[in-house]
Amino acid sequence: MLLPTDRRQSLRVTTWGHTDRYLRHADSLAYTEVVGSGSSSLLKQDATYTLRRGLADSSCYSFESVNYPGQFLRHADSRVRNAPDDGSGLFRQDATFCARPGLGGTGVTFESINIPGTYLRHYASQVFIASGNGAGDQYDRPQNLSADSSWAVAAPWAP
């Protein structure tokens, strides 16, 4: 699945009943939050990323923060966070996601390049990578994995 790179985008939740929520960062962690025309400028910036060619694989993608250039979404201990690029191979892999057709039948699903079979997933307003294996963690249970791992690539909130 090809997406345009070097362009600002926002990622909207496609799960029924939550389609007004967007991926955003706050205090360096990734969340979903309702974003609308009346939202603060800070929230709109937090919910906008520049879609880059993947730091570990140029056929995949990395998400660079608009309001914190040089910081990217990456996973660590399954939690997705905004972090500065430290130049390490691990960081580059943790910050690279490959686009797949949406598991929920719509949109796009982002699979972790270094932990195949795990996907960018929202759960209880937080964002994780999850496989749906249900390894005891609520966010990794199979219920709604398909819907909660599908995103709409939307117009940027911070142009």
N, CA, C and O atoms as a DFTB+ gen file, in Angstrom:
636 C
 N C O
     1  1       0.856      -1.166       0.000
     2  2       0.000       0.000       0.000
     3  2       0.905       1.232       0.000
     4  3       1.713       1.408       0.912
     5  1       0.774       2.077      -1.008
     6  2       1.607       3.271      -1.135
     7  2       0.899       4.493      -0.573
     8  3      -0.270       4.741      -0.867
     9  1       1.617       5.246       0.233
    10  2       1.107       6.487       0.797
    11  2       2.070       7.605       0.410
    12  3       3.261       7.354       0.227
    13  1       1.573       8.835       0.283
    14  2       2.477       9.945      -0.064
    15  2       3.410      10.254       1.109
    16  3       2.983      10.263       2.264
    17  1       4.677      10.505       0.806
    18  2       5.635      10.826       1.861
    19  2       5.984      12.305       1.825
    20  3       5.689      13.014       0.863
    21  1       6.627      12.752       2.912
    22  2       7.034      14.149       3.080
    23  2       5.836      15.086       3.027
    24  3       5.939      16.228       2.581
    25  1       4.702      14.582       3.489
    26  2       3.477      15.379       3.580
    27  2       2.898      15.233       4.976
    28  3       2.968      14.172       5.596
    29  1       2.331      16.319       5.446
    30  2       1.655      16.275       6.747
    31  2       0.339      15.530       6.613
    32  3      -0.404      15.708       5.647
    33  1       0.068      14.693       7.605
    34  2      -1.158      13.897       7.636
    35  2      -1.597      13.741       9.090
    36  3      -0.808      13.907      10.020
    37  1      -2.854      13.424       9.254
    38  2      -3.376      13.034      10.554
    39  2      -3.950      11.635      10.412
    40  3      -4.421      11.263       9.337
    41  1      -3.915      10.855      11.491
    42  2      -4.461       9.494      11.476
    43  2      -5.741       9.471      12.301
    44  3      -5.735       9.722      13.506
    45  1      -6.842       9.161      11.612
    46  2      -8.149       9.129      12.257
    47  2      -8.543       7.693      12.570
    48  3      -8.331       6.786      11.765
    49  1      -9.115       7.502      13.746
    50  2      -9.638       6.205      14.169
    51  2     -10.805       5.832      13.258
    52  3     -11.626       6.684      12.919
    53  1     -10.880       4.559      12.860
    54  2     -12.002       4.106      12.033
    55  2     -12.985       3.230      12.805
    56  3     -13.996       2.804      12.246
    57  1     -12.705       2.955      14.080
    58  2     -13.592       2.127      14.896
    59  2     -14.939       2.814      15.052
    60  3     -15.010       3.993      15.397
    61  1     -16.013       2.062      14.793
    62  2     -17.363       2.619      14.880
    63  2     -17.559       3.291      16.236
    64  3     -17.195       2.743      17.276
    65  1     -18.143       4.491      16.202
    66  2     -18.424       5.236      17.432
    67  2     -17.256       6.074      17.922
    68  3     -17.390       6.810      18.899
    69  1     -16.100       5.971      17.248
    70  2     -14.910       6.714      17.678
    71  2     -14.248       7.457      16.518
    72  3     -13.086       7.854      16.615
    73  1     -14.975       7.643      15.434
    74  2     -14.373       8.191      14.215
    75  2     -14.069       9.684      14.293
    76  3     -13.587      10.264      13.320
    77  1     -14.343      10.313      15.433
    78  2     -13.959      11.721      15.616
    79  2     -12.636      11.828      16.390
    80  3     -12.218      12.925      16.760
    81  1     -11.990      10.695      16.630
    82  2     -10.736      10.654      17.390
    83  2      -9.558      10.514      16.435
    84  3      -9.653       9.855      15.399
    85  1      -8.446      11.146      16.801
    86  2      -7.226      11.123      16.010
    87  2      -6.046      10.741      16.894
    88  3      -6.040      11.002      18.097
    89  1      -5.047      10.118      16.274
    90  2      -3.819       9.816      16.981
    91  2      -3.118      11.135      17.285
    92  3      -3.006      12.002      16.418
    93  1      -2.648      11.278      18.520
    94  2      -1.911      12.479      18.921
    95  2      -0.894      12.094      19.985
    96  3      -0.978      11.012      20.566
    97  1       0.064      12.974      20.239
    98  2       1.007      12.732      21.332
    99  2       0.786      13.782      22.403
   100  3       0.398      14.915      22.117
   101  1       1.038      13.387      23.642
   102  2       0.955      14.288      24.790
   103  2       1.904      13.731      25.849
   104  3       1.863      12.541      26.159
   105  1       2.749      14.582      26.396
   106  2       3.740      14.141      27.384
   107  2       4.525      12.939      26.860
   108  3       4.821      12.005      27.605
   109  1       4.850      12.975      25.596
   110  2       5.652      12.001      24.854
   111  2       4.978      10.648      24.632
   112  3       5.612       9.753      24.074
   113  1       3.733      10.460      25.039
   114  2       3.023       9.210      24.782
   115  2       1.956       9.419      23.714
   116  3       1.430      10.522      23.564
   117  1       1.636       8.355      22.969
   118  2       0.616       8.424      21.926
   119  2      -0.750       8.075      22.508
   120  3      -0.892       7.130      23.284
   121  1      -1.735       8.850      22.119
   122  2      -3.122       8.685      22.545
   123  2      -4.027       8.894      21.345
   124  3      -3.562       9.245      20.261
   125  1      -5.320       8.678      21.539
   126  2      -6.304       9.185      20.595
   127  2      -7.158      10.186      21.357
   128  3      -7.416      10.035      22.551
   129  1      -7.583      11.198      20.640
   130  2      -8.402      12.242      21.257
   131  2      -9.313      12.834      20.203
   132  3      -8.985      12.857      19.017
   133  1     -10.473      13.319      20.656
   134  2     -11.386      14.003      19.744
   135  2     -10.724      15.303      19.296
   136  3     -10.292      16.106      20.123
   137  1     -10.649      15.501      17.988
   138  2     -10.095      16.727      17.416
   139  2     -11.134      17.286      16.463
   140  3     -11.708      16.555      15.655
   141  1     -11.369      18.576      16.560
   142  2     -12.332      19.235      15.682
   143  2     -11.889      20.649      15.368
   144  3     -10.843      21.099      15.837
   145  1     -12.678      21.343      14.583
   146  2     -12.296      22.693      14.157
   147  2     -12.106      23.633      15.341
   148  3     -11.328      24.582      15.243
   149  1     -12.791      23.399      16.452
   150  2     -12.656      24.253      17.619
   151  2     -11.550      23.838      18.577
   152  3     -11.368      24.464      19.622
   153  1     -10.813      22.796      18.234
   154  2      -9.732      22.322      19.108
   155  2      -8.591      23.327      19.152
   156  3      -8.431      24.139      18.241
   157  1      -7.804      23.266      20.214
   158  2      -6.679      24.187      20.374
   159  2      -5.632      23.952      19.289
   160  3      -5.552      22.874      18.700
   161  1      -4.849      24.968      19.046
   162  2      -3.758      24.861      18.072
   163  2      -2.771      23.773      18.500
   164  3      -2.271      23.027      17.658
   165  1      -2.491      23.680      19.795
   166  2      -1.562      22.670      20.297
   167  2      -2.076      21.261      19.993
   168  3      -1.314      20.419      19.518
   169  1      -3.355      20.996      20.262
   170  2      -3.921      19.678      19.993
   171  2      -3.844      19.366      18.498
   172  3      -3.504      18.247      18.114
   173  1      -4.153      20.339      17.665
   174  2      -4.094      20.116      16.217
   175  2      -2.665      19.799      15.773
   176  3      -2.467      18.960      14.893
   177  1      -1.669      20.456      16.368
   178  2      -0.278      20.150      16.033
   179  2       0.111      18.765      16.548
   180  3       0.774      18.002      15.845
   181  1      -0.302      18.442      17.777
   182  2      -0.008      17.122      18.348
   183  2      -0.611      15.992      17.508
   184  3      -0.098      14.873      17.515
   185  1      -1.692      16.281      16.788
   186  2      -2.402      15.274      15.998
   187  2      -1.981      15.293      14.530
   188  3      -2.673      14.732      13.680
   189  1      -0.865      15.928      14.231
   190  2      -0.373      16.006      12.853
   191  2       1.064      15.512      12.795
   192  3       1.903      15.893      13.612
   193  1       1.328      14.668      11.828
   194  2       2.660      14.101      11.617
   195  2       3.058      14.271      10.168
   196  3       2.208      14.304       9.278
   197  1       4.362      14.380       9.933
   198  2       4.859      14.344       8.573
   199  2       5.181      12.890       8.262
   200  3       6.013      12.271       8.925
   201  1       4.521      12.358       7.258
   202  2       4.734      10.971       6.870
   203  2       6.042      10.874       6.095
   204  3       6.175      11.440       5.010
   205  1       6.995      10.157       6.654
   206  2       8.329      10.017       6.057
   207  2       8.541       8.582       5.573
   208  3       7.858       7.655       6.009
   209  1       9.496       8.425       4.669
   210  2       9.923       7.065       4.311
   211  2      10.466       6.432       5.586
   212  3      11.076       7.106       6.416
   213  1      10.239       5.144       5.731
   214  2      10.633       4.467       6.954
   215  2      12.109       4.614       7.261
   216  3      12.953       4.477       6.375
   217  1      12.418       4.893       8.515
   218  2      13.809       5.070       8.933
   219  2      14.614       3.785       8.778
   220  3      15.823       3.839       8.552
   221  1      13.952       2.616       8.899
   222  2      14.656       1.332       8.780
   223  2      14.418       0.660       7.432
   224  3      15.155      -0.255       7.063
   225  1      13.408       1.097       6.695
   226  2      13.070       0.488       5.403
   227  2      12.286       1.525       4.611
   228  3      11.188       1.915       5.008
   229  1      12.846       1.969       3.499
   230  2      12.231       3.067       2.740
   231  2      10.927       2.676       2.052
   232  3      10.239       3.538       1.505
   233  1      10.575       1.385       2.071
   234  2       9.287       0.991       1.505
   235  2       8.180       1.063       2.560
   236  3       7.013       0.813       2.259
   237  1       8.549       1.402       3.784
   238  2       7.585       1.548       4.878
   239  2       7.568       3.017       5.314
   240  3       8.034       3.879       4.570
   241  1       7.041       3.314       6.497
   242  2       6.812       4.703       6.895
   243  2       7.229       4.969       8.336
   244  3       7.203       4.081       9.189
   245  1       7.612       6.214       8.578
   246  2       7.850       6.725       9.924
   247  2       7.062       8.018      10.061
   248  3       6.853       8.734       9.082
   249  1       6.628       8.312      11.280
   250  2       5.782       9.468      11.546
   251  2       6.560      10.489      12.360
   252  3       6.842      10.270      13.538
   253  1       6.910      11.619      11.719
   254  2       7.666      12.673      12.395
   255  2       6.703      13.711      12.949
   256  3       5.818      14.192      12.243
   257  1       6.883      14.048      14.208
   258  2       6.052      15.048      14.865
   259  2       6.191      16.397      14.167
   260  3       7.299      16.818      13.834
   261  1       5.063      17.073      13.947
   262  2       5.094      18.400      13.329
   263  2       5.623      19.436      14.309
   264  3       6.418      20.296      13.932
   265  1       5.192      19.363      15.561
   266  2       5.610      20.390      16.520
   267  2       6.879      20.027      17.289
   268  3       7.361      20.821      18.096
   269  1       7.422      18.839      17.046
   270  2       8.715      18.445      17.609
   271  2       9.539      17.786      16.500
   272  3       9.746      16.572      16.518
   273  1      10.009      18.584      15.533
   274  2      10.783      18.010      14.426
   275  2      11.952      17.184      14.961
   276  3      12.600      17.551      15.941
   277  1      12.201      16.051      14.286
   278  2      13.264      15.147      14.728
   279  2      12.782      14.110      15.721
   280  3      13.536      13.213      16.100
   281  1      11.508      14.226      16.156
   282  2      10.916      13.209      17.021
   283  2       9.920      12.398      16.195
   284  3       9.205      12.930      15.346
   285  1       9.897      11.101      16.470
   286  2       9.066      10.181      15.705
   287  2       8.247       9.313      16.636
   288  3       8.611       9.103      17.794
   289  1       7.118       8.801      16.110
   290  2       6.389       7.777      16.836
   291  2       7.241       6.519      16.812
   292  3       7.763       6.132      15.766
   293  1       7.380       5.886      17.965
   294  2       8.104       4.617      18.051
   295  2       7.465       3.803      19.161
   296  3       6.793       4.349      20.036
   297  1       7.677       2.503      19.123
   298  2       7.166       1.669      20.201
   299  2       8.313       1.260      21.113
   300  3       9.452       1.099      20.674
   301  1       7.992       1.098      22.375
   302  2       8.932       0.609      23.387
   303  2       8.093      -0.071      24.461
   304  3       7.202       0.552      25.038
   305  1       8.368      -1.331      24.731
   306  2       7.554      -2.108      25.669
   307  2       6.076      -2.068      25.290
   308  3       5.206      -1.964      26.154
   309  1       5.806      -2.149      23.995
   310  2       4.465      -2.177      23.396
   311  2       3.760      -0.829      23.379
   312  3       2.808      -0.665      22.615
   313  1       4.174       0.134      24.173
   314  2       3.531       1.451      24.207
   315  2       4.132       2.314      23.103
   316  3       5.345       2.315      22.894
   317  1       3.268       3.053      22.396
   318  2       3.740       3.945      21.345
   319  2       3.943       5.326      21.951
   320  3       3.123       5.817      22.726
   321  1       5.056       5.933      21.573
   322  2       5.431       7.224      22.146
   323  2       6.098       8.088      21.097
   324  3       6.491       7.599      20.037
   325  1       6.226       9.357      21.387
   326  2       6.942      10.317      20.566
   327  2       8.333      10.448      21.184
   328  3       8.455      10.743      22.373
   329  1       9.384      10.231      20.388
   330  2      10.737      10.264      20.958
   331  2      11.717      10.818      19.934
   332  3      11.527      10.655      18.729
   333  1      12.777      11.480      20.425
   334  2      13.801      11.984      19.510
   335  2      14.595      10.839      18.896
   336  3      14.895       9.847      19.560
   337  1      14.928      10.991      17.633
   338  2      15.732       9.999      16.926
   339  2      17.129       9.991      17.530
   340  3      17.849      10.986      17.454
   341  1      17.511       8.866      18.132
   342  2      18.842       8.772      18.748
   343  2      19.866       8.178      17.778
   344  3      21.024       7.973      18.144
   345  1      19.437       7.901      16.536
   346  2      20.350       7.398      15.524
   347  2      20.642       5.905      15.612
   348  3      21.373       5.374      14.777
   349  1      20.087       5.222      16.603
   350  2      20.378       3.795      16.766
   351  2      19.540       2.951      15.809
   352  3      18.474       3.370      15.356
   353  1      20.041       1.765      15.514
   354  2      19.298       0.826      14.687
   355  2      17.986       0.425      15.331
   356  3      16.975       0.281      14.643
   357  1      17.990       0.243      16.653
   358  2      16.765      -0.128      17.358
   359  2      15.720       0.969      17.216
   360  3      14.553       0.685      16.944
   361  1      16.133       2.231      17.401
   362  2      15.172       3.323      17.253
   363  2      14.584       3.319      15.851
   364  3      13.367       3.409      15.690
   365  1      15.435       3.217      14.835
   366  2      14.959       3.251      13.449
   367  2      13.941       2.136      13.202
   368  3      12.941       2.350      12.516
   369  1      14.191       0.954      13.755
   370  2      13.234      -0.145      13.578
   371  2      11.947       0.104      14.371
   372  3      10.847      -0.110      13.861
   373  1      12.093       0.554      15.613
   374  2      10.903       0.827      16.437
   375  2      10.018       1.910      15.839
   376  3       8.818       1.951      16.108
   377  1      10.604       2.787      15.027
   378  2       9.872       3.915      14.446
   379  2       9.439       3.660      13.004
   380  3       9.030       4.595      12.315
   381  1       9.522       2.421      12.535
   382  2       9.156       2.106      11.152
   383  2       7.963       1.158      11.134
   384  3       7.959       0.118      11.793
   385  1       6.954       1.547      10.362
   386  2       5.714       0.783      10.251
   387  2       5.384       0.608       8.772
   388  3       5.473       1.554       7.988
   389  1       5.008      -0.600       8.405
   390  2       4.656      -0.880       7.012
   391  2       3.145      -0.807       6.850
   392  3       2.394      -1.346       7.662
   393  1       2.710      -0.134       5.793
   394  2       1.279       0.040       5.529
   395  2       0.701      -1.235       4.933
   396  3       1.265      -1.814       4.004
   397  1      -0.419      -1.656       5.474
   398  2      -1.155      -2.819       4.989
   399  2      -2.614      -2.403       4.789
   400  3      -3.069      -1.441       5.409
   401  1      -3.348      -3.112       3.936
   402  2      -4.788      -2.824       3.856
   403  2      -5.406      -2.947       5.243
   404  3      -5.038      -3.835       6.013
   405  1      -6.330      -2.072       5.556
   406  2      -6.933      -2.046       6.891
   407  2      -7.507      -3.393       7.306
   408  3      -8.321      -3.977       6.590
   409  1      -7.081      -3.880       8.461
   410  2      -7.581      -5.158       8.979
   411  2      -9.086      -5.125       9.200
   412  3      -9.759      -6.155       9.139
   413  1      -9.604      -3.927       9.457
   414  2     -11.036      -3.779       9.697
   415  2     -11.847      -3.633       8.422
   416  3     -13.050      -3.374       8.474
   417  1     -11.188      -3.800       7.262
   418  2     -11.901      -3.705       5.993
   419  2     -11.929      -2.302       5.411
   420  3     -12.497      -2.076       4.342
   421  1     -11.318      -1.367       6.113
   422  2     -11.267       0.008       5.633
   423  2      -9.960       0.629       6.095
   424  3      -9.348       0.152       7.050
   425  1      -9.533       1.680       5.428
   426  2      -8.354       2.409       5.856
   427  2      -7.070       1.621       5.684
   428  3      -6.939       0.790       4.785
   429  1      -6.122       1.905       6.573
   430  2      -4.792       1.308       6.507
   431  2      -4.391       0.830       7.901
   432  3      -4.726       1.455       8.907
   433  1      -3.679      -0.272       7.941
   434  2      -3.129      -0.810       9.179
   435  2      -1.616      -0.680       9.093
   436  3      -1.030      -0.955       8.046
   437  1      -0.976      -0.263      10.182
   438  2       0.476      -0.084      10.211
   439  2       1.093      -1.195      11.057
   440  3       0.853      -1.293      12.260
   441  1       1.901      -2.034      10.388
   442  2       2.552      -3.165      11.037
   443  2       3.972      -2.794      11.435
   444  3       4.710      -2.208      10.643
   445  1       4.353      -3.130      12.651
   446  2       5.710      -2.886      13.124
   447  2       6.683      -3.678      12.260
   448  3       6.465      -4.859      11.990
   449  1       7.765      -3.020      11.825
   450  2       8.734      -3.717      10.981
   451  2       9.578      -4.710      11.780
   452  3       9.984      -5.741      11.243
   453  1       9.847      -4.419      13.045
   454  2      10.740      -5.300      13.799
   455  2      10.010      -6.297      14.691
   456  3      10.645      -7.160      15.296
   457  1       8.698      -6.194      14.781
   458  2       7.907      -7.219      15.473
   459  2       6.732      -7.559      14.557
   460  3       5.602      -7.138      14.803
   461  1       7.009      -8.331      13.491
   462  2       5.954      -8.661      12.529
   463  2       4.732      -9.256      13.228
   464  3       4.847     -10.001      14.202
   465  1       3.565      -8.904      12.701
   466  2       2.324      -9.397      13.286
   467  2       1.802      -8.533      14.411
   468  3       0.791      -8.866      15.030
   469  1       2.485      -7.409      14.691
   470  2       1.963      -6.442      15.666
   471  2       1.629      -5.164      14.913
   472  3       2.323      -4.777      13.973
   473  1       0.557      -4.519      15.342
   474  2      -0.003      -3.396      14.607
   475  2      -0.233      -2.200      15.528
   476  3      -0.468      -2.352      16.727
   477  1      -0.160      -1.022      14.944
   478  2      -0.480       0.212      15.650
   479  2      -1.963       0.131      16.017
   480  3      -2.823       0.103      15.137
   481  1      -2.260       0.095      17.325
   482  2      -3.627      -0.126      17.793
   483  2      -3.985       0.856      18.898
   484  3      -3.180       1.133      19.788
   485  1      -5.202       1.376      18.827
   486  2      -5.675       2.202      19.944
   487  2      -6.518       1.339      20.868
   488  3      -7.259       0.459      20.429
   489  1      -6.386       1.615      22.158
   490  2      -7.157       0.903      23.172
   491  2      -7.295       1.836      24.362
   492  3      -6.296       2.317      24.895
   493  1      -8.536       2.096      24.785
   494  2      -8.810       2.956      25.944
   495  2      -8.067       4.290      25.819
   496  3      -7.454       4.759      26.777
   497  1      -8.129       4.888      24.642
   498  2      -7.535       6.204      24.333
   499  2      -6.008       6.191      24.288
   500  3      -5.402       7.240      24.070
   501  1      -5.375       5.054      24.484
   502  2      -3.925       4.952      24.401
   503  2      -3.560       4.187      23.126
   504  3      -4.405       3.506      22.546
   505  1      -2.294       4.302      22.691
   506  2      -1.867       3.646      21.457
   507  2      -0.706       2.702      21.772
   508  3       0.257       3.067      22.445
   509  1      -0.831       1.483      21.263
   510  2       0.123       0.407      21.497
   511  2       0.465      -0.253      20.164
   512  3      -0.133       0.066      19.136
   513  1       1.435      -1.179      20.187
   514  2       1.508      -2.166      19.125
   515  2       0.956      -3.438      19.739
   516  3       1.274      -3.775      20.880
   517  1       0.134      -4.141      18.984
   518  2      -0.543      -5.316      19.519
   519  2      -0.736      -6.351      18.421
   520  3      -0.849      -6.017      17.241
   521  1      -0.773      -7.609      18.831
   522  2      -0.964      -8.716      17.896
   523  2      -2.333      -9.369      18.047
   524  3      -2.786     -10.098      17.164
   525  1      -2.984      -9.101      19.168
   526  2      -4.253      -9.759      19.450
   527  2      -4.082     -11.141      20.045
   528  3      -5.035     -11.918      20.091
   529  1      -2.876     -11.458      20.502
   530  2      -2.633     -12.768      21.112
   531  2      -3.154     -12.854      22.534
   532  3      -3.226     -13.941      23.108
   533  1      -3.520     -11.706      23.111
   534  2      -4.101     -11.712      24.440
   535  2      -3.168     -12.153      25.537
   536  3      -3.574     -12.866      26.455
   537  1      -1.930     -11.741      25.452
   538  2      -0.909     -12.171      26.414
   539  2      -1.137     -11.584      27.805
   540  3      -0.176     -11.246      28.496
   541  1      -2.383     -11.460      28.217
   542  2      -2.683     -10.977      29.554
   543  2      -2.900      -9.477      29.630
   544  3      -3.484      -8.983      30.595
   545  1      -2.442      -8.753      28.635
   546  2      -2.620      -7.304      28.626
   547  2      -3.926      -6.950      27.927
   548  3      -4.206      -7.462      26.843
   549  1      -4.711      -6.094      28.526
   550  2      -6.000      -5.702      27.962
   551  2      -5.872      -5.233      26.509
   552  3      -6.674      -5.613      25.656
   553  1      -4.868      -4.413      26.237
   554  2      -4.723      -3.839      24.900
   555  2      -4.387      -4.889      23.840
   556  3      -4.523      -4.619      22.646
   557  1      -3.950      -6.081      24.256
   558  2      -3.526      -7.105      23.300
   559  2      -4.554      -8.220      23.125
   560  3      -4.258      -9.245      22.511
   561  1      -5.736      -8.028      23.652
   562  2      -6.780      -9.030      23.475
   563  2      -7.303      -8.978      22.040
   564  3      -7.259      -7.928      21.399
   565  1      -7.793     -10.102      21.539
   566  2      -8.204     -10.144      20.139
   567  2      -9.482      -9.353      19.821
   568  3      -9.704      -8.980      18.669
   569  1     -10.317      -9.096      20.829
   570  2     -11.554      -8.371      20.574
   571  2     -11.244      -7.015      19.947
   572  3     -10.439      -6.246      20.472
   573  1     -11.874      -6.740      18.849
   574  2     -11.775      -5.457      18.141
   575  2     -10.391      -5.152      17.589
   576  3     -10.157      -4.022      17.161
   577  1      -9.459      -6.107      17.579
   578  2      -8.119      -5.825      17.044
   579  2      -8.215      -5.286      15.622
   580  3      -7.558      -4.300      15.289
   581  1      -9.023      -5.919      14.783
   582  2      -9.118      -5.489      13.386
   583  2      -9.585      -4.042      13.279
   584  3      -8.976      -3.239      12.573
   585  1     -10.659      -3.715      13.978
   586  2     -11.195      -2.353      13.912
   587  2     -10.245      -1.349      14.557
   588  3     -10.037      -0.257      14.029
   589  1      -9.674      -1.720      15.690
   590  2      -8.832      -0.785      16.440
   591  2      -7.438      -0.619      15.845
   592  3      -6.676       0.242      16.284
   593  1      -7.101      -1.432      14.852
   594  2      -5.800      -1.329      14.183
   595  2      -5.926      -0.739      12.785
   596  3      -4.953      -0.720      12.031
   597  1      -7.107      -0.262      12.437
   598  2      -7.321       0.357      11.129
   599  2      -7.445       1.868      11.312
   600  3      -8.136       2.345      12.213
   601  1      -6.767       2.604      10.447
   602  2      -6.719       4.070      10.536
   603  2      -7.039       4.687       9.186
   604  3      -6.738       4.106       8.143
   605  1      -7.635       5.839       9.207
   606  2      -7.829       6.618       7.974
   607  2      -6.734       7.670       7.934
   608  3      -6.561       8.431       8.886
   609  1      -5.995       7.712       6.829
   610  2      -5.004       8.767       6.644
   611  2      -5.792       9.988       6.175
   612  3      -6.374       9.996       5.090
   613  1      -5.795      11.013       7.016
   614  2      -6.668      12.168       6.814
   615  2      -5.874      13.452       6.582
   616  3      -4.662      13.506       6.790
   617  1      -6.585      14.461       6.154
   618  2      -5.969      15.780       5.983
   619  2      -5.362      16.226       7.314
   620  3      -5.908      15.925       8.376
   621  1      -4.252      16.932       7.262
   622  2      -3.576      17.339       8.500
   623  2      -4.383      18.389       9.256
   624  3      -4.987      19.276       8.654
   625  1      -4.385      18.277      10.573
   626  2      -5.026      19.305      11.399
   627  2      -4.152      20.553      11.465
   628  3      -4.669      21.657      11.633
   629  1      -2.850      20.394      11.337
   630  2      -1.928      21.547      11.326
   631  2      -1.284      21.573       9.933
   632  3      -0.294      20.882       9.690
   633  1      -1.852      22.375       9.019
   634  2      -1.333      22.389       7.645
   635  2       0.087      22.917       7.538
   636  3       0.641      22.981       6.440
